[in-house]
Short mmCIF file of C-alpha atoms and ligand atoms in Angstrom, two decimals:
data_model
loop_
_atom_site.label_atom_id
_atom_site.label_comp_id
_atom_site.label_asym_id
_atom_site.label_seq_id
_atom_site.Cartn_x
_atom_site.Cartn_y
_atom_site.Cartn_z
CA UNK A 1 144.19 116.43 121.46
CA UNK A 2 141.88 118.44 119.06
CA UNK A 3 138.08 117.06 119.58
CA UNK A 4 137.05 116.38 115.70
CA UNK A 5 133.62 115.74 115.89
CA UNK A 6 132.05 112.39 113.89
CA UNK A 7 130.21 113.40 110.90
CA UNK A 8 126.23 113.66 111.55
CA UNK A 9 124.01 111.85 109.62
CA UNK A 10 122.46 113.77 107.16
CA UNK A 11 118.82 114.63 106.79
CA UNK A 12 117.55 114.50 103.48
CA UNK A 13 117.46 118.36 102.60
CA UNK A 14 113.62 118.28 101.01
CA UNK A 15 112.80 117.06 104.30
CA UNK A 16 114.96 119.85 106.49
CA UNK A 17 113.14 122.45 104.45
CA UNK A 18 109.27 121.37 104.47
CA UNK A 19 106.65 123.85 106.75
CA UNK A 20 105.79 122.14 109.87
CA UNK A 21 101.65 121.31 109.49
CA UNK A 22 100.15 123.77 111.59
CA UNK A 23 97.01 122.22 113.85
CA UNK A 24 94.22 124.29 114.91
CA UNK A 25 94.03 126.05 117.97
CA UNK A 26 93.55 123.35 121.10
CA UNK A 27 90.67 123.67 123.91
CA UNK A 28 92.69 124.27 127.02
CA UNK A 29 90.91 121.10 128.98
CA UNK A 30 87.82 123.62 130.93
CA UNK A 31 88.19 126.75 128.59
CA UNK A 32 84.60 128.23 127.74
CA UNK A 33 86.42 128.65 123.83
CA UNK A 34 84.88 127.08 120.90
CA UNK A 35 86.94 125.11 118.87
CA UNK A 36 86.23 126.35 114.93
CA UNK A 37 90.20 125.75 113.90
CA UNK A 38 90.56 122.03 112.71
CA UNK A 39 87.05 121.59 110.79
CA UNK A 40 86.15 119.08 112.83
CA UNK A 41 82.70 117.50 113.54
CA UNK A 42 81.16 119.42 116.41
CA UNK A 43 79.00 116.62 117.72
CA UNK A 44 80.47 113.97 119.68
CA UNK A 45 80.01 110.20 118.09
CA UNK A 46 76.82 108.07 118.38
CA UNK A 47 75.90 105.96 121.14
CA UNK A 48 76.22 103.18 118.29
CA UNK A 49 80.18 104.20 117.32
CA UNK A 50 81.30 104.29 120.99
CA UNK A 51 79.97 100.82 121.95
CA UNK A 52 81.40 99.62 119.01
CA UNK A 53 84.63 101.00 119.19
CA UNK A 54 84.52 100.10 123.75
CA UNK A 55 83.43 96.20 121.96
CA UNK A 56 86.61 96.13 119.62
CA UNK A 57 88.80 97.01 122.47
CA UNK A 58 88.85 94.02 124.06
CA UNK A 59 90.73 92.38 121.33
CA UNK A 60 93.79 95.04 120.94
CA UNK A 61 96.23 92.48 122.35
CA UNK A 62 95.70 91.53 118.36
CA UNK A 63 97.06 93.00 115.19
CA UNK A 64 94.26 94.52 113.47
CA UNK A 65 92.79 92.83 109.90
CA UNK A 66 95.65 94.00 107.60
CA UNK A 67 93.53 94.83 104.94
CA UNK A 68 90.66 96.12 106.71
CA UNK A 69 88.73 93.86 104.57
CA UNK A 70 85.12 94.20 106.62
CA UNK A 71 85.62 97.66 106.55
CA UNK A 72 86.60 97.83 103.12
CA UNK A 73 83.58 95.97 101.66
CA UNK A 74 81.96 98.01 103.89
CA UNK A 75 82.89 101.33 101.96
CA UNK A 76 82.67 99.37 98.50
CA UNK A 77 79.08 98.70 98.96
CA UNK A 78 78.27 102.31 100.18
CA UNK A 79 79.94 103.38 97.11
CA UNK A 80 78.35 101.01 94.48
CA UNK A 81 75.06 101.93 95.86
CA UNK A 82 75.42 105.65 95.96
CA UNK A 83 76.78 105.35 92.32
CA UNK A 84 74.05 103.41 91.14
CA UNK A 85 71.70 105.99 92.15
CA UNK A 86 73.64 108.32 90.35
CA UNK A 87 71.91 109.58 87.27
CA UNK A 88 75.33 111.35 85.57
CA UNK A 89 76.45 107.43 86.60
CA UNK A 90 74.15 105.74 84.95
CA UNK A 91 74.70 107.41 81.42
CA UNK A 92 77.86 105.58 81.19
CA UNK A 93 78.84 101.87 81.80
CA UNK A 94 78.54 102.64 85.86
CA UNK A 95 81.62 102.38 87.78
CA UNK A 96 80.72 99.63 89.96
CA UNK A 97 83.28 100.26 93.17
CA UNK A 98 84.30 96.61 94.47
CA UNK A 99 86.46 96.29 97.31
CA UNK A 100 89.12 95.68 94.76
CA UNK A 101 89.20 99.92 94.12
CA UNK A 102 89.44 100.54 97.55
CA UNK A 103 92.41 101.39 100.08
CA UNK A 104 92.04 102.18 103.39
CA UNK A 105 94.70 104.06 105.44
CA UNK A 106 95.95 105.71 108.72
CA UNK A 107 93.42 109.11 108.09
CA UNK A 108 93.52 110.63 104.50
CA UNK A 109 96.31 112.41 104.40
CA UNK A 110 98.41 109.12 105.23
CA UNK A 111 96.21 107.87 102.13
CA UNK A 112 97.31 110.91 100.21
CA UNK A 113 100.91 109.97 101.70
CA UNK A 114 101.10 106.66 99.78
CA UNK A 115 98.96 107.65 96.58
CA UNK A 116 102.22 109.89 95.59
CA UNK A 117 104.74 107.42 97.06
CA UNK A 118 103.08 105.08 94.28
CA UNK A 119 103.44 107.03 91.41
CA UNK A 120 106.35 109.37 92.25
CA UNK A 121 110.15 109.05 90.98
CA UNK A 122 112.70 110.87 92.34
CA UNK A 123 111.94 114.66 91.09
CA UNK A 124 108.51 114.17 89.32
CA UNK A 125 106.35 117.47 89.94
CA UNK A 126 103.23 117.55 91.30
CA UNK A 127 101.07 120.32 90.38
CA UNK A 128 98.95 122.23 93.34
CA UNK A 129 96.66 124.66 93.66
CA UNK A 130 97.82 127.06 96.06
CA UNK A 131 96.15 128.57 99.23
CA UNK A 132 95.12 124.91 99.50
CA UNK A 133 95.60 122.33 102.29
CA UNK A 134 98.54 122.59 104.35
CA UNK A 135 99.83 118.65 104.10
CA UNK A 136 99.86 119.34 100.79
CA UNK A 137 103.70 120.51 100.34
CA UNK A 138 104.18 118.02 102.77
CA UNK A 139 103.31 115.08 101.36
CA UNK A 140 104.77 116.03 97.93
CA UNK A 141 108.25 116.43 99.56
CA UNK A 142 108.11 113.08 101.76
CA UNK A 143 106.92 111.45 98.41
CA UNK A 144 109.99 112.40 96.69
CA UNK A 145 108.49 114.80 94.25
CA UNK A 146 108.48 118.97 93.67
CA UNK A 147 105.29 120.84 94.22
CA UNK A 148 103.96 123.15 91.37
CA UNK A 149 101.95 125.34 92.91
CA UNK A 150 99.27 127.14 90.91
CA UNK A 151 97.79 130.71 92.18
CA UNK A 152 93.71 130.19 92.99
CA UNK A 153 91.76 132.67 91.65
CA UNK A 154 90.79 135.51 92.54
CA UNK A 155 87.56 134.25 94.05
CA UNK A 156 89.63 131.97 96.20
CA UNK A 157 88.76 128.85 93.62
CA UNK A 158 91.07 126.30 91.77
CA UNK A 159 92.33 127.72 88.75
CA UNK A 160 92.11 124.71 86.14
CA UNK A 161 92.87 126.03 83.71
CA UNK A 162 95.96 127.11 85.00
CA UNK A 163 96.71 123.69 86.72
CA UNK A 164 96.47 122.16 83.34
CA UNK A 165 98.82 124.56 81.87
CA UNK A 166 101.24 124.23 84.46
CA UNK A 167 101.96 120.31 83.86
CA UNK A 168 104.37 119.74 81.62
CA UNK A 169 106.62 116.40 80.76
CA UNK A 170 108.10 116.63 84.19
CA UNK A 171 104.81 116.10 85.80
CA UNK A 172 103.46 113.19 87.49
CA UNK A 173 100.13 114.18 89.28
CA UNK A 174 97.82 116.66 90.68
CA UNK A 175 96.11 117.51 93.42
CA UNK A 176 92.43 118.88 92.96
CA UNK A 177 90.87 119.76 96.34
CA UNK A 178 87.19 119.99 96.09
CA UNK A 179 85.85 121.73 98.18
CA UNK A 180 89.31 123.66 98.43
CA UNK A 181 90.62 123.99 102.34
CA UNK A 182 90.80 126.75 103.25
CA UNK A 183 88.87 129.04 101.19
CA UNK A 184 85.43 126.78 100.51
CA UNK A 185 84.77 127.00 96.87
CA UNK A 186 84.00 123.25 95.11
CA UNK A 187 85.46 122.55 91.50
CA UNK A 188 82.23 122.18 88.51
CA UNK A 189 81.92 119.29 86.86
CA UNK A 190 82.54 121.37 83.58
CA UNK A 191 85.24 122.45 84.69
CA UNK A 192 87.18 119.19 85.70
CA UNK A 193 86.06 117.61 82.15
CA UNK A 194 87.82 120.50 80.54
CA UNK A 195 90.88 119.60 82.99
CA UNK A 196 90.96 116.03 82.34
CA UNK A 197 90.48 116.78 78.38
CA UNK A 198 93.51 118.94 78.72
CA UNK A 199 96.24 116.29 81.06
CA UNK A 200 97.71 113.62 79.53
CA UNK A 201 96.05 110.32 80.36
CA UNK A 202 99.51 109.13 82.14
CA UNK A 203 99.25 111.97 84.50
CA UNK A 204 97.22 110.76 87.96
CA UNK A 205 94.54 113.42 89.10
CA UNK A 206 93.81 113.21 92.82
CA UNK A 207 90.44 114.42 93.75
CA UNK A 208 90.68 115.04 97.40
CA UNK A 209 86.97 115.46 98.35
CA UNK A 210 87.80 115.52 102.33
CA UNK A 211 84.42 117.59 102.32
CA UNK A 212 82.11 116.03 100.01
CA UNK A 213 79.47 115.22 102.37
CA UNK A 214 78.51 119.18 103.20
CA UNK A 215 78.22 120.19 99.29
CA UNK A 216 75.31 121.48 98.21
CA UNK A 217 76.46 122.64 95.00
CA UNK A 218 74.32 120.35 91.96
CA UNK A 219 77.31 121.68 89.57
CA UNK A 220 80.04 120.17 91.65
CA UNK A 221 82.65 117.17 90.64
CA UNK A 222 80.35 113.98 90.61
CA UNK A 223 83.96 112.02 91.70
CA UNK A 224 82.79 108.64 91.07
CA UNK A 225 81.19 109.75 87.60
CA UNK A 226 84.62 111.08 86.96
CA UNK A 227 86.57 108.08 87.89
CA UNK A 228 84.18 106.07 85.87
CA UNK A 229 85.58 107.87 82.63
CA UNK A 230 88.93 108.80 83.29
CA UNK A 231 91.81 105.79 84.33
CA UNK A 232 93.94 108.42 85.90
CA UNK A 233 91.65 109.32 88.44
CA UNK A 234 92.07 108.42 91.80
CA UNK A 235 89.42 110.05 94.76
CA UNK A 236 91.10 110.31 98.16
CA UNK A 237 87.58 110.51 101.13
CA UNK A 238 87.79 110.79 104.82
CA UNK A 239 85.87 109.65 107.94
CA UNK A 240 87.42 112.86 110.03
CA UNK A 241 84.71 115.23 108.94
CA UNK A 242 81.15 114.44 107.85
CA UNK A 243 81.84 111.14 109.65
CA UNK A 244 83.18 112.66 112.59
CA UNK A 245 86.02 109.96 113.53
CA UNK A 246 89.33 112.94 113.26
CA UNK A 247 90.45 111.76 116.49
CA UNK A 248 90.67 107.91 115.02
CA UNK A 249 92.41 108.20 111.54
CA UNK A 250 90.88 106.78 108.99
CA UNK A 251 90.70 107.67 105.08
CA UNK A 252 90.52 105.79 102.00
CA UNK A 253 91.51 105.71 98.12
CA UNK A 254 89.14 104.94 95.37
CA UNK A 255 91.12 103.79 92.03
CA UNK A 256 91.35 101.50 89.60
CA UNK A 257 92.85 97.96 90.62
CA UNK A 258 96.11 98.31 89.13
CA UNK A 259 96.88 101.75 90.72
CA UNK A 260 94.69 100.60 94.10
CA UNK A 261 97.57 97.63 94.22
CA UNK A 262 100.10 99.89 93.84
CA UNK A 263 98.53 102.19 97.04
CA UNK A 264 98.17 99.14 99.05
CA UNK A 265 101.73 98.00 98.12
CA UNK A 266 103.42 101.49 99.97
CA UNK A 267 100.83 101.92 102.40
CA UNK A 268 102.33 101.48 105.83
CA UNK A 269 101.21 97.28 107.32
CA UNK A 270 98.29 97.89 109.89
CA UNK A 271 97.88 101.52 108.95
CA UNK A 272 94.20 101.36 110.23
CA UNK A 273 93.92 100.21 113.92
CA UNK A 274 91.34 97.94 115.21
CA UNK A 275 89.53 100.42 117.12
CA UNK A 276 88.92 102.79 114.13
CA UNK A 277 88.09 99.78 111.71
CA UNK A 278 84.91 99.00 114.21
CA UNK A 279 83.94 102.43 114.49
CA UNK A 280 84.39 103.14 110.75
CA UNK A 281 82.10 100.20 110.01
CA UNK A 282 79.32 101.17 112.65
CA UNK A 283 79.78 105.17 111.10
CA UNK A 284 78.66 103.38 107.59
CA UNK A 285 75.75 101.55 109.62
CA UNK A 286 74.40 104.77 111.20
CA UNK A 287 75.23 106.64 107.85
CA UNK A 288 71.44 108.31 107.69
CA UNK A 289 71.98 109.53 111.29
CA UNK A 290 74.91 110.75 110.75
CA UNK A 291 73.54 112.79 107.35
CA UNK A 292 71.26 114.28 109.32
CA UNK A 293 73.92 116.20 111.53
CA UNK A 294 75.97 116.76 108.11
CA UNK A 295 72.59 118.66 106.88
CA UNK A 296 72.24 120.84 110.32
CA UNK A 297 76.01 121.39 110.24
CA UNK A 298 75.30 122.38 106.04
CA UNK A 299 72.10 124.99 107.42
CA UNK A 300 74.37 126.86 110.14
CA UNK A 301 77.42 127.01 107.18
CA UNK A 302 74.79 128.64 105.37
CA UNK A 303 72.79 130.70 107.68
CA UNK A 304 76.48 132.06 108.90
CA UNK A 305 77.40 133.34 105.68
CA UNK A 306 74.03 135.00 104.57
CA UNK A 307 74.25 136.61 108.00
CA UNK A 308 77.84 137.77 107.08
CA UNK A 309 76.94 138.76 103.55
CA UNK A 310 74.08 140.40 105.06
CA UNK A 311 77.02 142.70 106.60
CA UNK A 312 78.38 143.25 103.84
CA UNK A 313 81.29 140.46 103.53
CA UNK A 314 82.41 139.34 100.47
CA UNK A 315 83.10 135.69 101.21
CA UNK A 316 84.14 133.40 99.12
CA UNK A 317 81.44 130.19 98.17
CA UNK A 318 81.66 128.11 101.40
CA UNK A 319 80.91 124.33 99.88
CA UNK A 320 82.72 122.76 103.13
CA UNK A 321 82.00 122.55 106.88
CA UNK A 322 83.96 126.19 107.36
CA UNK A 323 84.04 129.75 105.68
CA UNK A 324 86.96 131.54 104.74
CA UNK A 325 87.75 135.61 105.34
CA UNK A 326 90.09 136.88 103.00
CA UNK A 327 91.71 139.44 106.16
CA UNK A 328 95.11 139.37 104.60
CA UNK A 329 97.81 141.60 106.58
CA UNK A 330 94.84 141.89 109.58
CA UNK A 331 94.50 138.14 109.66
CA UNK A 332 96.71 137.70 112.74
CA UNK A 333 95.59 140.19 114.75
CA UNK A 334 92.00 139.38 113.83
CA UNK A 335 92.85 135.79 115.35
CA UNK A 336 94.12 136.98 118.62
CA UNK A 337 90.90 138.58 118.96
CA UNK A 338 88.66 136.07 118.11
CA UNK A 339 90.67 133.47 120.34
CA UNK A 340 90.15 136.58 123.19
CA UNK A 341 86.85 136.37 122.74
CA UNK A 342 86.48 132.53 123.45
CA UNK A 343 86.68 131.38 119.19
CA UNK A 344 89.64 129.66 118.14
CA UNK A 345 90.15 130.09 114.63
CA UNK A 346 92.40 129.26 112.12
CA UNK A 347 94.77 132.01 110.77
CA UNK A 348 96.89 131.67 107.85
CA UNK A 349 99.40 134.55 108.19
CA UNK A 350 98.91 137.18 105.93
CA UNK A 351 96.17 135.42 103.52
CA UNK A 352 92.83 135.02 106.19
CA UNK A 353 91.05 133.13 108.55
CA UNK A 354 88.87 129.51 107.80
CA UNK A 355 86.53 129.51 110.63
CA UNK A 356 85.06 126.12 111.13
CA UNK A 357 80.94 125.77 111.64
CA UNK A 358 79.83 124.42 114.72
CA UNK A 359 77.15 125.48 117.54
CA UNK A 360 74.80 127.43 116.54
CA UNK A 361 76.21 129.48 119.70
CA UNK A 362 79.43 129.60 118.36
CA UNK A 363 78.14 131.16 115.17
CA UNK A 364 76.57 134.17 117.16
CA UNK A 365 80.00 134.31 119.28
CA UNK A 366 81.95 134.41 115.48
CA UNK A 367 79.41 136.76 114.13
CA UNK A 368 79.84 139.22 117.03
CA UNK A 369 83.60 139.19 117.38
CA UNK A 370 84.02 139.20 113.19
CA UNK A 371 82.02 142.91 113.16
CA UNK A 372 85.35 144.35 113.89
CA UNK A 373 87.00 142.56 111.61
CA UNK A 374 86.04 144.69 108.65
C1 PLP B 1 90.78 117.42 106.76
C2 PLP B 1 91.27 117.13 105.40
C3 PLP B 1 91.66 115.86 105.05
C4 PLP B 1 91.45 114.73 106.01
O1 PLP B 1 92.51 114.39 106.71
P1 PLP B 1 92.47 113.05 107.59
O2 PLP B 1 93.89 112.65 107.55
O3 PLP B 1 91.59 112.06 106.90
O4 PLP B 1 91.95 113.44 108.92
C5 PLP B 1 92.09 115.61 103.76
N1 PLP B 1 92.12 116.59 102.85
C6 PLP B 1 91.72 117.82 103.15
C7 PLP B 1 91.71 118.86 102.09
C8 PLP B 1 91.31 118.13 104.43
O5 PLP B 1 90.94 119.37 104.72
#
């Protein structure tokens, strides 16, 4: 008897093909390393955040609030009252966030995740810029679509004008990162109003400002400013970084109400647990403390790099919570070295490494092991 084997079931081939995301560099549990590879918050959460989230665990034997409606208005009312202090805001009818614009999900890249799944058909291309975040290609493929991607310049920033080039009738949205992971630079608010002049209005332009908090830039993308003049902007924010809640997922969408139903309507039931809906809400509460560490974590980003430039590195503008070295062929080895030397980093084959600021100690430890990396 000849064995004929049953025909397998077929994986879709976009999906057989995609990059698998690479995470930083773990902390063997009791290593002396530093952790600069997932630009993550180095301090742990407030005493406020942890007896919230230890309160909300007594009531997991419950589905969390589907809609994460406290946490939700929450976010609104953060939003509406940073807008309205917003001079660039106030020149125009200001865009008055109501929980109504805003969708919650399983961290930002699940967010991400559904904004495409909204607005993609089979096919649809999605422009990119391109050393940019790693979920990227990702998410395009699971959505259905076909990434674009656009070269960044050669100061590691996004190259608008390209990107707006680049879309054609085929196109169904782009991705702006701002600040762009992994190489820092934040897009100008000149130059996004020449991008959004340029795409058609039935094109949706995702501002993913993952790193908004640390920018110090007065030129930069005013997001909600943008959203309040162009429909086919939707902002995608995080509570993994400035926040400091990575290890608890939770992002969230800013849109208009007809494309915010649409992100609700393919975001996955429950995406948000209980536990990270508490500690979300008490982040918002201790939002000035928190600042505080976003502006220490902002002084050692910047006393890093004028200590690097100092040596003579030419680094590209570091807007985020990490700084980028442009190593290319050397970036591997230059890894190895750094993680032998008690820094894990974050090496992108053949393009550089995005260290990650943290401890002040860890800075000295990165600026002593990146000497011989020139
Ligand atoms: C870290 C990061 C995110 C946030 O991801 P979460 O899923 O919210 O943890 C989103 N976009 C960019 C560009 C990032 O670097």
């Amino acid at each position: 008897m000849t064995a004929r084997r049953a025909p397998r079931v077929p994986v879709r081939p976009s999906v057989s093909g995609l990059p698998a995301y690479v995470p930083g560099a773990r902390t063997p549990v009791g290593a002396a390393a530093y952790k600069l590879s997932s630009n993550e918050n180095p301090y742990p959460p407030l005493p406020s955040v942890v007896a919230a989230i230890a309160d909300a665990a007594d009531d997991v034997n419950r589905y969390p609030d589907m809609y994460a409606s406290e946490l939700v208005a929450a976010i609104a009312d953060h939003l509406a009252s940073s807008s309205a202090q917003d001079p660039l805001a106030a020149e125009v009818a200001p865009f008055r966030v109501t929980p109504e614009n805003v969708v919650v999900g399983n961290g930002s890249v699940a967010v991400l995740q559904h904004v495409l799944e909204a607005v993609l058909e089979p096919g649809d291309q999605v422009v990119v810029p391109w050393r940019s975040f790693e979920a990227y290609p990702i998410v395009v493929a699971v959505a259905g679509g076909e990434m674009v991607p656009v070269p960044l310049t050669d100061d590691a920033r996004l190259d608008l004008p390209a990107m707006a080039a680049a879309v054609t009738d085929r196109t169904r949205a782009v991705l702006v990162c701002t600040p762009n992971n992994p190489t820092g630079p934040a897009v100008r608010q000149d130059e996004m109003d020449a991008f959004l002049d340029a795409v058609p209005s039935d094109v949706l332009v995702v501002v993913d400002e993952a790193y908004v908090e640390f920018v110090r830039d007065p030129r930069v993308v005013d997001g909600l400013a943008t959203l309040d003049r162009h429909r086919n902007v939707v902002l995608v924010r995080t509570f993994s970084k400035a926040y400091g809640l990575a290890g608890l997922r939770v992002g969230y969408a800013v849109a208009r109400k007809r494309l915010a139903r649409a992100i609700r309507a393919t975001s996955t039931p429950f995406g948000v647990n209980h536990l990270a809906q508490h500690a979300a809400i008490a982040s918002l509460a201790a939002r000035d403390e928190l600042l505080v560490r976003v502006e220490n974590v902002v002084a050692e980003r910047d006393r890093m790099v004028g200590l690097l430039r100092d040596r003579g590195w030419d680094l590209p503008d570091a807007q985020g919570n990490f700084v980028w070295f442009p190593l290319g062929e050397r970036t591997v080895a230059a890894a190895a070295e750094a993680a032998a030397a008690g820094v894990l980093v974050r090496p992108f084959a053949g393009e550089g490494i995005r260290v990650s600021v943290g401890e002040p100690e860890a800075t000295d430890l990165l600026l002593e092991v990146s000497a011989s990396w020139r």
